[in-house]
mmCIF file of C-alpha atoms and ligand atoms in Angstrom:
data_model
loop_
_atom_site.group_PDB
_atom_site.id
_atom_site.type_symbol
_atom_site.label_atom_id
_atom_site.label_comp_id
_atom_site.label_asym_id
_atom_site.label_seq_id
_atom_site.Cartn_x
_atom_site.Cartn_y
_atom_site.Cartn_z
ATOM 1 C CA MET A 147 -29.662 7.505 -4.589
ATOM 2 C CA ARG A 148 -26.371 8.573 -6.180
ATOM 3 C CA THR A 149 -24.380 5.237 -6.200
ATOM 4 C CA THR A 150 -20.593 5.381 -5.913
ATOM 5 C CA LYS A 151 -19.286 2.423 -4.145
ATOM 6 C CA ILE A 152 -16.016 0.810 -3.040
ATOM 7 C CA ASP A 153 -16.330 -2.893 -2.414
ATOM 8 C CA ILE A 154 -13.501 -4.597 -0.561
ATOM 9 C CA SER A 155 -12.866 -8.158 -0.880
ATOM 10 C CA GLN A 156 -11.565 -9.897 2.014
ATOM 11 C CA THR A 157 -11.277 -12.591 0.350
ATOM 12 C CA ALA A 158 -8.999 -11.223 -2.329
ATOM 13 C CA ILE A 159 -6.353 -9.591 0.375
ATOM 14 C CA GLN A 160 -6.359 -13.099 2.064
ATOM 15 C CA HIS A 161 -5.154 -14.510 -1.181
ATOM 16 C CA ASN A 162 -2.631 -12.342 -1.378
ATOM 17 C CA LEU A 163 -1.430 -12.714 2.000
ATOM 18 C CA SER A 164 -1.299 -16.205 1.214
ATOM 19 C CA THR A 165 0.486 -15.440 -1.958
ATOM 20 C CA VAL A 166 2.877 -13.645 0.370
ATOM 21 C CA LYS A 167 3.783 -16.570 2.505
ATOM 22 C CA GLN A 168 4.158 -18.883 -0.894
ATOM 23 C CA LEU A 169 7.029 -16.581 -2.118
ATOM 24 C CA ALA A 170 8.863 -16.062 1.577
ATOM 25 C CA PRO A 171 7.859 -19.245 3.605
ATOM 26 C CA ASN A 172 10.283 -18.746 6.151
ATOM 27 C CA SER A 173 10.056 -15.050 6.734
ATOM 28 C CA LYS A 174 7.447 -13.572 9.357
ATOM 29 C CA VAL A 175 5.198 -10.821 7.496
ATOM 30 C CA LEU A 176 4.845 -7.150 8.299
ATOM 31 C CA SER A 177 1.282 -6.385 6.565
ATOM 32 C CA MET A 178 1.608 -2.888 5.447
ATOM 33 C CA VAL A 179 -1.497 -1.072 6.381
ATOM 34 C CA LYS A 180 -0.447 2.374 6.638
ATOM 35 C CA ALA A 181 -2.435 5.412 5.171
ATOM 36 C CA ASN A 182 -5.565 3.509 6.281
ATOM 37 C CA ALA A 183 -4.936 0.647 4.387
ATOM 38 C CA TYR A 184 -3.800 2.052 1.155
ATOM 39 C CA GLY A 185 -6.858 3.537 1.219
ATOM 40 C CA HIS A 186 -9.260 0.679 1.679
ATOM 41 C CA GLY A 187 -9.858 1.164 5.216
ATOM 42 C CA ILE A 188 -7.945 -0.592 8.107
ATOM 43 C CA THR A 189 -10.750 -1.973 10.077
ATOM 44 C CA LEU A 190 -12.242 -3.313 6.917
ATOM 45 C CA CYS A 191 -8.951 -5.176 5.961
ATOM 46 C CA LEU A 192 -7.810 -6.230 9.214
ATOM 47 C CA PRO A 193 -10.166 -9.307 9.649
ATOM 48 C CA ALA A 194 -8.511 -10.947 6.602
ATOM 49 C CA LEU A 195 -4.980 -10.377 7.543
ATOM 50 C CA LEU A 196 -5.211 -12.107 10.801
ATOM 51 C CA GLN A 197 -2.397 -15.078 9.571
ATOM 52 C CA THR A 198 0.001 -11.857 9.817
ATOM 53 C CA ASP A 199 2.654 -11.432 12.247
ATOM 54 C CA ALA A 200 2.267 -7.334 12.697
ATOM 55 C CA PHE A 201 0.989 -4.323 11.109
ATOM 56 C CA GLY A 202 3.120 -1.683 9.887
ATOM 57 C CA VAL A 203 1.727 1.936 10.016
ATOM 58 C CA ALA A 204 3.533 5.406 9.825
ATOM 59 C CA CYS A 205 2.021 7.214 12.501
ATOM 60 C CA MET A 206 0.834 6.778 16.163
ATOM 61 C CA GLN A 207 -2.930 7.498 15.154
ATOM 62 C CA GLU A 208 -2.686 4.691 12.915
ATOM 63 C CA ALA A 209 -1.142 2.512 15.294
ATOM 64 C CA GLU A 210 -3.563 3.042 17.733
ATOM 65 C CA GLU A 211 -6.328 2.633 15.211
ATOM 66 C CA VAL A 212 -4.706 -0.737 14.452
ATOM 67 C CA PHE A 213 -4.153 -1.480 18.404
ATOM 68 C CA GLN A 214 -8.157 -0.874 19.165
ATOM 69 C CA ALA A 215 -9.151 -3.094 16.796
ATOM 70 C CA LEU A 216 -6.835 -5.540 17.204
ATOM 71 C CA SER A 217 -8.001 -5.339 21.567
ATOM 72 C CA ARG A 218 -11.255 -5.959 19.955
ATOM 73 C CA LEU A 219 -10.563 -9.053 18.515
ATOM 74 C CA ASN A 220 -8.541 -9.938 21.769
ATOM 75 C CA LEU A 221 -5.588 -10.238 19.639
ATOM 76 C CA GLN A 222 -3.642 -7.362 20.751
ATOM 77 C CA HIS A 223 -0.878 -9.665 22.433
ATOM 78 C CA ASP A 224 -0.730 -12.065 19.266
ATOM 79 C CA ILE A 225 -0.225 -9.748 16.334
ATOM 80 C CA GLY A 226 2.725 -6.853 16.636
ATOM 81 C CA ILE A 227 2.297 -3.165 15.336
ATOM 82 C CA CYS A 228 5.317 -1.355 13.703
ATOM 83 C CA LEU A 229 5.701 1.983 13.388
ATOM 84 C CA ILE A 230 7.705 2.169 10.489
ATOM 85 C CA GLU A 231 8.786 5.708 10.924
ATOM 86 C CA GLY A 232 9.368 5.509 14.521
ATOM 87 C CA VAL A 233 8.092 8.121 17.091
ATOM 88 C CA PHE A 234 8.460 11.776 17.115
ATOM 89 C CA SER A 235 9.207 12.388 20.641
ATOM 90 C CA LYS A 236 10.182 11.079 23.860
ATOM 91 C CA PRO A 237 6.455 10.896 25.208
ATOM 92 C CA GLU A 238 5.254 9.402 22.208
ATOM 93 C CA TRP A 239 7.906 6.435 22.586
ATOM 94 C CA ILE A 240 6.618 5.744 25.835
ATOM 95 C CA GLN A 241 2.972 5.818 24.565
ATOM 96 C CA ALA A 242 4.381 3.238 22.037
ATOM 97 C CA GLN A 243 5.184 0.643 24.152
ATOM 98 C CA GLU A 244 1.745 1.097 26.151
ATOM 99 C CA ILE A 245 0.223 -0.335 22.743
ATOM 100 C CA ASN A 246 3.072 -2.954 22.400
ATOM 101 C CA ALA A 247 4.206 -1.263 19.335
ATOM 102 C CA MET A 248 7.596 -1.919 17.932
ATOM 103 C CA CYS A 249 9.431 1.286 16.523
ATOM 104 C CA VAL A 250 11.862 1.944 13.789
ATOM 105 C CA ILE A 251 14.862 3.749 15.025
ATOM 106 C CA HIS A 252 16.478 5.657 12.188
ATOM 107 C CA HIS A 253 17.938 8.702 13.795
ATOM 108 C CA GLN A 254 20.381 9.461 16.711
ATOM 109 C CA GLN A 255 17.243 11.299 18.881
ATOM 110 C CA GLN A 256 15.274 8.262 18.337
ATOM 111 C CA LEU A 257 18.385 6.074 19.657
ATOM 112 C CA ASP A 258 18.559 8.268 22.704
ATOM 113 C CA TRP A 259 15.122 7.929 23.724
ATOM 114 C CA ALA A 260 15.235 4.217 23.303
ATOM 115 C CA LEU A 261 18.600 4.113 25.455
ATOM 116 C CA GLN A 262 17.049 6.392 28.181
ATOM 117 C CA GLU A 263 13.745 4.857 28.717
ATOM 118 C CA ARG A 264 14.181 0.956 28.286
ATOM 119 C CA PHE A 265 11.590 -1.141 26.983
ATOM 120 C CA THR A 266 13.729 -4.247 26.532
ATOM 121 C CA LYS A 267 10.994 -6.818 26.103
ATOM 122 C CA GLN A 268 10.496 -4.888 22.660
ATOM 123 C CA SER A 269 11.896 -5.346 19.374
ATOM 124 C CA VAL A 270 13.129 -2.496 17.518
ATOM 125 C CA TRP A 271 13.723 -1.879 14.204
ATOM 126 C CA LEU A 272 17.062 -0.412 13.173
ATOM 127 C CA LYS A 273 16.854 1.371 9.632
ATOM 128 C CA VAL A 274 19.860 1.241 7.791
ATOM 129 C CA ASN A 275 20.482 4.073 4.594
ATOM 130 C CA THR A 276 21.539 1.675 2.118
ATOM 131 C CA GLY A 277 20.791 4.074 -0.891
ATOM 132 C CA MET A 278 17.360 5.617 -0.695
ATOM 133 C CA ASN A 279 18.621 8.397 1.177
ATOM 134 C CA ARG A 280 15.647 9.498 3.301
ATOM 135 C CA LEU A 281 15.961 7.957 6.571
ATOM 136 C CA GLY A 282 18.454 5.661 8.727
ATOM 137 C CA PHE A 283 21.702 5.277 9.944
ATOM 138 C CA SER A 284 24.792 5.134 7.636
ATOM 139 C CA THR A 285 26.259 1.674 7.414
ATOM 140 C CA ASP A 286 29.220 3.399 9.278
ATOM 141 C CA ASP A 287 26.826 4.199 12.360
ATOM 142 C CA ALA A 288 24.955 1.094 12.145
ATOM 143 C CA LEU A 289 26.839 -1.045 13.805
ATOM 144 C CA PRO A 290 27.698 1.004 17.122
ATOM 145 C CA ALA A 291 24.116 1.677 17.141
ATOM 146 C CA TYR A 292 23.226 -1.856 17.196
ATOM 147 C CA GLN A 293 25.651 -2.844 19.682
ATOM 148 C CA GLN A 294 24.256 -0.184 21.815
ATOM 149 C CA LEU A 295 20.861 -1.518 21.472
ATOM 150 C CA SER A 296 21.130 -5.293 22.027
ATOM 151 C CA ARG A 297 23.714 -4.518 25.012
ATOM 152 C CA ALA A 298 20.666 -2.410 26.567
ATOM 153 C CA GLY A 299 18.850 -5.667 25.900
ATOM 154 C CA TYR A 300 16.683 -4.980 22.825
ATOM 155 C CA ASP A 301 15.950 -7.430 20.146
ATOM 156 C CA VAL A 302 17.186 -5.598 17.122
ATOM 157 C CA ILE A 303 15.690 -5.901 13.214
ATOM 158 C CA VAL A 304 18.496 -4.733 10.955
ATOM 159 C CA SER A 305 16.237 -2.953 8.349
ATOM 160 C CA MET A 306 16.600 -1.613 4.561
ATOM 161 C CA HIS A 307 14.677 -0.175 1.958
ATOM 162 C CA PHE A 308 15.304 -0.586 -1.828
ATOM 163 C CA ALA A 309 14.967 2.396 -4.155
ATOM 164 C CA ASN A 310 14.317 0.381 -7.402
ATOM 165 C CA ALA A 311 12.812 -3.053 -6.363
ATOM 166 C CA ASP A 312 10.658 -2.814 -9.188
ATOM 167 C CA GLN A 313 13.323 -3.372 -11.570
ATOM 168 C CA LYS A 314 15.390 -5.845 -10.862
ATOM 169 C CA ASP A 315 18.179 -4.975 -13.155
ATOM 170 C CA HIS A 316 18.622 -1.409 -11.525
ATOM 171 C CA PRO A 317 22.416 -0.958 -10.956
ATOM 172 C CA ILE A 318 21.638 0.584 -7.558
ATOM 173 C CA ASN A 319 19.681 -2.624 -6.420
ATOM 174 C CA GLN A 320 22.847 -4.646 -6.171
ATOM 175 C CA GLN A 321 24.754 -1.508 -4.296
ATOM 176 C CA GLN A 322 22.278 -1.574 -1.832
ATOM 177 C CA ILE A 323 22.570 -5.225 -1.045
ATOM 178 C CA THR A 324 26.245 -5.412 -1.030
ATOM 179 C CA ARG A 325 26.304 -2.528 1.428
ATOM 180 C CA PHE A 326 23.741 -3.820 3.513
ATOM 181 C CA ASN A 327 25.261 -7.635 3.386
ATOM 182 C CA SER A 328 28.534 -6.038 4.244
ATOM 183 C CA LEU A 329 27.281 -4.484 7.073
ATOM 184 C CA LEU A 330 25.452 -7.690 8.178
ATOM 185 C CA THR A 331 28.543 -9.678 8.133
ATOM 186 C CA GLN A 332 30.367 -7.053 10.101
ATOM 187 C CA ILE A 333 27.465 -6.851 12.943
ATOM 188 C CA GLU A 334 28.184 -10.931 12.889
ATOM 189 C CA ALA A 335 31.688 -10.683 13.171
ATOM 190 C CA THR A 336 31.559 -8.127 15.751
ATOM 191 C CA THR A 337 28.990 -9.397 18.013
ATOM 192 C CA GLY A 338 29.190 -13.228 17.189
ATOM 193 C CA ASN A 339 25.538 -13.585 15.948
ATOM 194 C CA PHE A 340 23.948 -12.950 12.391
ATOM 195 C CA PRO A 341 21.384 -10.234 13.275
ATOM 196 C CA LYS A 342 17.509 -10.081 12.498
ATOM 197 C CA VAL A 343 16.994 -8.760 9.133
ATOM 198 C CA SER A 344 14.072 -7.125 7.362
ATOM 199 C CA ALA A 345 14.960 -6.039 3.460
ATOM 200 C CA CYS A 346 11.985 -6.598 1.244
ATOM 201 C CA ASN A 347 8.576 -4.662 0.131
ATOM 202 C CA SER A 348 6.303 -5.884 -2.490
ATOM 203 C CA ALA A 349 8.645 -5.708 -5.738
ATOM 204 C CA SER A 350 11.445 -7.084 -3.827
ATOM 205 C CA ILE A 351 9.770 -9.979 -2.386
ATOM 206 C CA PHE A 352 9.185 -10.751 -6.417
ATOM 207 C CA ASN A 353 12.700 -9.628 -7.509
ATOM 208 C CA PHE A 354 15.184 -10.493 -4.435
ATOM 209 C CA PRO A 355 13.969 -13.576 -2.770
ATOM 210 C CA GLU A 356 17.622 -14.332 -1.511
ATOM 211 C CA MET A 357 16.975 -10.713 0.561
ATOM 212 C CA HIS A 358 13.634 -12.241 2.182
ATOM 213 C CA TYR A 359 15.584 -12.983 5.387
ATOM 214 C CA ASP A 360 13.387 -12.898 9.055
ATOM 215 C CA TRP A 361 10.704 -10.080 8.258
ATOM 216 C CA VAL A 362 9.004 -9.186 4.580
ATOM 217 C CA ARG A 363 7.285 -6.181 4.609
ATOM 218 C CA PRO A 364 4.081 -6.398 1.887
ATOM 219 C CA GLY A 365 2.103 -3.502 1.139
ATOM 220 C CA ILE A 366 0.606 -3.274 -2.406
ATOM 221 C CA MET A 367 0.813 -6.713 -3.052
ATOM 222 C CA LEU A 368 -1.855 -7.476 -0.418
ATOM 223 C CA TYR A 369 -4.203 -4.929 -2.175
ATOM 224 C CA GLY A 370 -3.554 -6.779 -5.455
ATOM 225 C CA SER A 371 -2.004 -4.267 -7.551
ATOM 226 C CA SER A 372 1.162 -5.625 -9.474
ATOM 227 C CA PRO A 373 4.503 -3.945 -7.911
ATOM 228 C CA LEU A 374 6.374 -4.803 -10.694
ATOM 229 C CA ILE A 375 6.873 -2.510 -14.082
ATOM 230 C CA ASN A 376 6.554 -5.405 -16.822
ATOM 231 C CA GLN A 377 4.017 -7.998 -14.890
ATOM 232 C CA THR A 378 0.545 -7.997 -14.580
ATOM 233 C CA SER A 379 -1.377 -8.605 -10.793
ATOM 234 C CA ALA A 380 -2.600 -11.919 -12.639
ATOM 235 C CA GLU A 381 0.756 -13.075 -13.658
ATOM 236 C CA LEU A 382 1.810 -12.627 -10.118
ATOM 237 C CA ASN A 383 -0.806 -14.622 -8.721
ATOM 238 C CA LEU A 384 -2.482 -11.287 -6.945
ATOM 239 C CA ARG A 385 -6.346 -10.380 -6.760
ATOM 240 C CA ALA A 386 -7.875 -6.919 -6.608
ATOM 241 C CA ALA A 387 -8.955 -5.919 -3.307
ATOM 242 C CA MET A 388 -10.969 -2.828 -4.075
ATOM 243 C CA LYS A 389 -13.802 -2.567 -6.469
ATOM 244 C CA PHE A 390 -14.561 0.822 -7.551
ATOM 245 C CA THR A 391 -18.161 1.258 -9.056
ATOM 246 C CA ALA A 392 -20.459 4.152 -10.116
ATOM 247 C CA GLN A 393 -23.718 4.598 -12.346
ATOM 248 C CA ILE A 394 -24.516 5.900 -15.478
ATOM 249 C CA PHE A 395 -27.218 8.181 -14.399
ATOM 250 C CA ASN A 396 -28.095 10.312 -17.356
ATOM 251 C CA VAL A 397 -28.021 9.398 -21.035
ATOM 252 C CA TYR A 398 -28.565 11.534 -24.105
ATOM 253 C CA THR A 399 -27.635 12.362 -27.750
ATOM 254 C CA ALA A 400 -25.354 15.353 -28.429
ATOM 255 C CA LYS A 401 -25.418 17.326 -31.600
ATOM 256 C CA LYS A 402 -22.597 17.398 -33.922
ATOM 257 C CA GLY A 403 -20.571 20.064 -33.130
ATOM 258 C CA ASP A 404 -21.271 20.122 -29.817
ATOM 259 C CA SER A 405 -18.958 19.826 -26.558
ATOM 260 C CA VAL A 406 -18.768 18.332 -23.420
ATOM 261 C CA GLY A 407 -17.599 19.205 -19.896
ATOM 262 C CA TYR A 408 -15.751 22.039 -18.437
ATOM 263 C CA GLY A 409 -13.592 24.000 -21.130
ATOM 264 C CA SER A 410 -15.404 22.518 -23.435
ATOM 265 C CA THR A 411 -12.584 20.200 -24.737
ATOM 266 C CA TYR A 412 -14.156 17.697 -26.428
ATOM 267 C CA GLN A 413 -16.011 18.747 -29.832
ATOM 268 C CA PHE A 414 -18.681 15.964 -31.102
ATOM 269 C CA ALA A 415 -17.568 15.123 -34.909
ATOM 270 C CA ASP A 416 -21.395 13.945 -35.166
ATOM 271 C CA ASP A 417 -24.567 13.189 -33.076
ATOM 272 C CA THR A 418 -23.274 11.136 -30.651
ATOM 273 C CA THR A 419 -25.267 9.146 -27.627
ATOM 274 C CA ILE A 420 -23.073 9.726 -24.189
ATOM 275 C CA GLY A 421 -23.536 8.604 -20.758
ATOM 276 C CA ILE A 422 -22.878 10.656 -17.584
ATOM 277 C CA VAL A 423 -21.291 8.303 -15.031
ATOM 278 C CA SER A 424 -21.887 9.276 -11.144
ATOM 279 C CA VAL A 425 -18.098 9.645 -10.502
ATOM 280 C CA GLY A 426 -15.490 12.326 -10.324
ATOM 281 C CA TYR A 427 -12.324 13.902 -8.168
ATOM 282 C CA GLY A 428 -14.530 14.251 -5.241
ATOM 283 C CA ASP A 429 -14.707 10.667 -4.760
ATOM 284 C CA GLY A 430 -10.908 10.160 -6.034
ATOM 285 C CA TYR A 431 -11.203 9.454 -9.627
ATOM 286 C CA PRO A 432 -8.310 10.867 -11.469
ATOM 287 C CA ARG A 433 -8.714 14.083 -13.160
ATOM 288 C CA GLY A 434 -5.799 14.204 -15.111
ATOM 289 C CA ILE A 435 -6.319 10.906 -16.892
ATOM 290 C CA ASN A 436 -5.798 10.656 -20.460
ATOM 291 C CA ASN A 437 -7.651 8.405 -22.699
ATOM 292 C CA GLY A 438 -9.024 6.802 -19.652
ATOM 293 C CA PHE A 439 -12.345 4.236 -20.018
ATOM 294 C CA VAL A 440 -14.531 2.475 -17.966
ATOM 295 C CA ILE A 441 -15.994 -0.849 -17.930
ATOM 296 C CA CYS A 442 -19.780 -1.393 -18.356
ATOM 297 C CA LYS A 443 -21.542 -4.766 -19.297
ATOM 298 C CA GLN A 444 -18.019 -6.259 -20.585
ATOM 299 C CA GLN A 445 -17.497 -3.301 -22.943
ATOM 300 C CA SER A 446 -15.318 -0.555 -22.814
ATOM 301 C CA LEU A 447 -16.534 3.155 -22.596
ATOM 302 C CA PRO A 448 -13.942 6.053 -23.215
ATOM 303 C CA ILE A 449 -14.090 8.805 -21.240
ATOM 304 C CA ILE A 450 -14.775 12.240 -23.085
ATOM 305 C CA GLY A 451 -14.040 15.339 -21.793
ATOM 306 C CA ARG A 452 -12.758 16.610 -18.754
ATOM 307 C CA VAL A 453 -13.388 14.631 -15.502
ATOM 308 C CA SER A 454 -15.660 16.901 -12.785
ATOM 309 C CA MET A 455 -15.679 16.672 -9.187
ATOM 310 C CA ASP A 456 -19.131 14.842 -9.296
ATOM 311 C CA MET A 457 -19.219 13.046 -13.035
ATOM 312 C CA LEU A 458 -17.574 12.333 -15.973
ATOM 313 C CA ALA A 459 -18.847 11.361 -19.881
ATOM 314 C CA VAL A 460 -18.311 8.360 -21.666
ATOM 315 C CA ASP A 461 -18.688 7.960 -25.200
ATOM 316 C CA LEU A 462 -21.795 5.236 -25.961
ATOM 317 C CA SER A 463 -21.486 5.428 -29.671
ATOM 318 C CA ASN A 464 -19.706 1.929 -29.889
ATOM 319 C CA ALA A 465 -21.635 0.254 -27.175
ATOM 320 C CA THR A 466 -24.760 -2.014 -26.874
ATOM 321 C CA ASN A 467 -27.709 -1.824 -24.257
ATOM 322 C CA ILE A 468 -26.666 0.611 -21.991
ATOM 323 C CA GLN A 469 -29.082 2.452 -19.954
ATOM 324 C CA VAL A 470 -29.616 4.408 -16.939
ATOM 325 C CA ASN A 471 -28.569 2.814 -13.616
ATOM 326 C CA ASP A 472 -26.000 0.413 -15.390
ATOM 327 C CA GLU A 473 -23.289 0.215 -13.187
ATOM 328 C CA VAL A 474 -19.808 0.826 -14.567
ATOM 329 C CA GLU A 475 -16.654 -0.281 -12.939
ATOM 330 C CA LEU A 476 -13.974 1.814 -12.624
ATOM 331 C CA TRP A 477 -11.159 -0.234 -11.334
ATOM 332 C CA GLY A 478 -11.677 -3.677 -9.781
ATOM 333 C CA ASP A 479 -10.881 -7.444 -11.129
ATOM 334 C CA ASN A 480 -12.230 -6.448 -14.824
ATOM 335 C CA LEU A 481 -10.071 -3.242 -15.419
ATOM 336 C CA SER A 482 -6.872 -3.230 -13.177
ATOM 337 C CA ILE A 483 -5.726 -0.381 -11.189
ATOM 338 C CA ASP A 484 -2.631 -0.467 -12.678
ATOM 339 C CA THR A 485 -3.684 0.360 -16.459
ATOM 340 C CA ILE A 486 -5.896 3.263 -14.950
ATOM 341 C CA ALA A 487 -2.616 4.381 -13.056
ATOM 342 C CA ALA A 488 -0.750 4.686 -16.228
ATOM 343 C CA HIS A 489 -3.352 6.269 -18.142
ATOM 344 C CA ALA A 490 -3.236 8.812 -15.369
ATOM 345 C CA ASN A 491 0.349 8.853 -15.254
ATOM 346 C CA THR A 492 0.815 7.692 -11.792
ATOM 347 C CA ILE A 493 0.941 4.947 -9.606
ATOM 348 C CA SER A 494 -1.752 2.538 -8.343
ATOM 349 C CA TYR A 495 -0.875 3.312 -4.884
ATOM 350 C CA GLU A 496 -1.667 7.039 -5.152
ATOM 351 C CA LEU A 497 -5.339 6.547 -6.563
ATOM 352 C CA LEU A 498 -5.913 4.264 -3.653
ATOM 353 C CA CYS A 499 -4.843 6.423 -1.327
ATOM 354 C CA LYS A 500 -6.440 9.116 -2.690
ATOM 355 C CA THR A 501 -10.145 7.698 -2.960
ATOM 356 C CA SER A 502 -12.503 9.951 -0.898
ATOM 357 C CA ASN A 503 -14.904 9.091 1.809
ATOM 358 C CA ARG A 504 -17.749 9.938 -0.448
ATOM 359 C CA PRO A 505 -18.269 6.267 -1.905
ATOM 360 C CA SER A 506 -19.496 3.975 0.774
ATOM 361 C CA ARG A 507 -17.045 1.128 1.536
ATOM 362 C CA PHE A 508 -18.639 -2.326 1.849
ATOM 363 C CA VAL A 509 -17.042 -5.537 2.778
ATOM 364 C CA VAL A 510 -17.699 -8.430 0.342
ATOM 365 C CA LYS A 511 -17.475 -11.766 2.324
ATOM 366 C CA SER A 512 -17.176 -14.621 0.215
ATOM 367 C CA PRO A 513 -16.527 -18.261 1.378
ATOM 368 C CA LEU A 514 -12.737 -18.813 2.528
ATOM 369 C CA GLU A 515 -10.810 -21.265 0.124
HETATM 370 C C1 PLP B 686 5.332 1.428 2.468
HETATM 371 C C2 PLP B 686 6.384 0.608 3.037
HETATM 372 C C3 PLP B 686 6.318 -1.134 2.447
HETATM 373 C C4 PLP B 686 5.634 -1.670 1.534
HETATM 374 O O1 PLP B 686 5.749 -1.389 0.426
HETATM 375 P P1 PLP B 686 5.030 -1.896 -1.046
HETATM 376 O O2 PLP B 686 5.761 -1.333 -2.069
HETATM 377 O O3 PLP B 686 3.768 -1.101 -0.939
HETATM 378 O O4 PLP B 686 4.929 -3.113 -0.648
HETATM 379 C C5 PLP B 686 7.681 -1.691 3.143
HETATM 380 N N1 PLP B 686 8.317 -1.109 3.808
HETATM 381 C C6 PLP B 686 8.483 0.534 4.143
HETATM 382 C C7 PLP B 686 9.542 0.853 5.120
HETATM 383 C C8 PLP B 686 7.444 0.862 3.700
HETATM 384 O O5 PLP B 686 7.352 2.194 4.199
#
């Protein structure tokens, strides 16, 4: 059988959530499980995240999936759901209430729906644009929106999103913080109460502890990849949740002058022993990787030639004792996805989200610490 698989470590996810809680001990946690838990599988990750306060998703279909998973555990009243782009129609606004989901409100129409169909036991997340310039009320429009929602009886969480949180010294960070904090002060001055607030994704949980406020919103760090440009996940006390592996399923010696793969882009300078690995872009391995490598028996094997849909080739000249059926790690504990992402000129988020359905996913249950 072609063995290309993805192991999901619930222990690693649990550990990473506890790292979030150590960093932000006074904040509630909205664990981001959008895009099928960053490609890991919502239902596989959810049992490891039951210490969270709510789950963040991007659309109703994902919200329904989380709601059903929580219902199976009879936890649908204990752990919230937040639709981070809000709803896309009035019927969807009503549907969101039926599954007890909190909604982001980022534009006037969503505000209108919330005021027309009042579900005032529910929290809403009022999104403010402080510099990302994708979604949200301007800092001027946010104050009246806040007042309308709170007068209508909603529990409002005022939220923002950093555009450069991975680079602590980027000047736009301070600009966003200043704009946001001045809005918060204005809300306090006008209403007499400091509002509930959420500002931080993974990178800002590390870089801006003064912005933790009431809710933090970790995503990538739960899955064990580093959210920061210049620090590794190990340095940040994060563990890889996904281990992506395949198998060497053919070994042979190519002759000097031969080439390997589509386009014959890699030519052998000498007779060379090579291995063919059972993974390709059809499994989600990045075709555009440069100077990539895989790990087998603690050895690093360079990828040669183009990555195909179902396989890739590695150079075994400097390796010892590699045989057909040996397992190779594409990323995981021994080879950080952040390293592979750098070689593929992308970020771990994209690689994780693009893992396909073809590799079977398994949950690794290790004893709790
Ligand atoms: C995806 C997302 C997050 C999580 O971001 P990470 O960088 O993965 O931690 C937080 N907040 C919002 C609004 C998001 O869309």
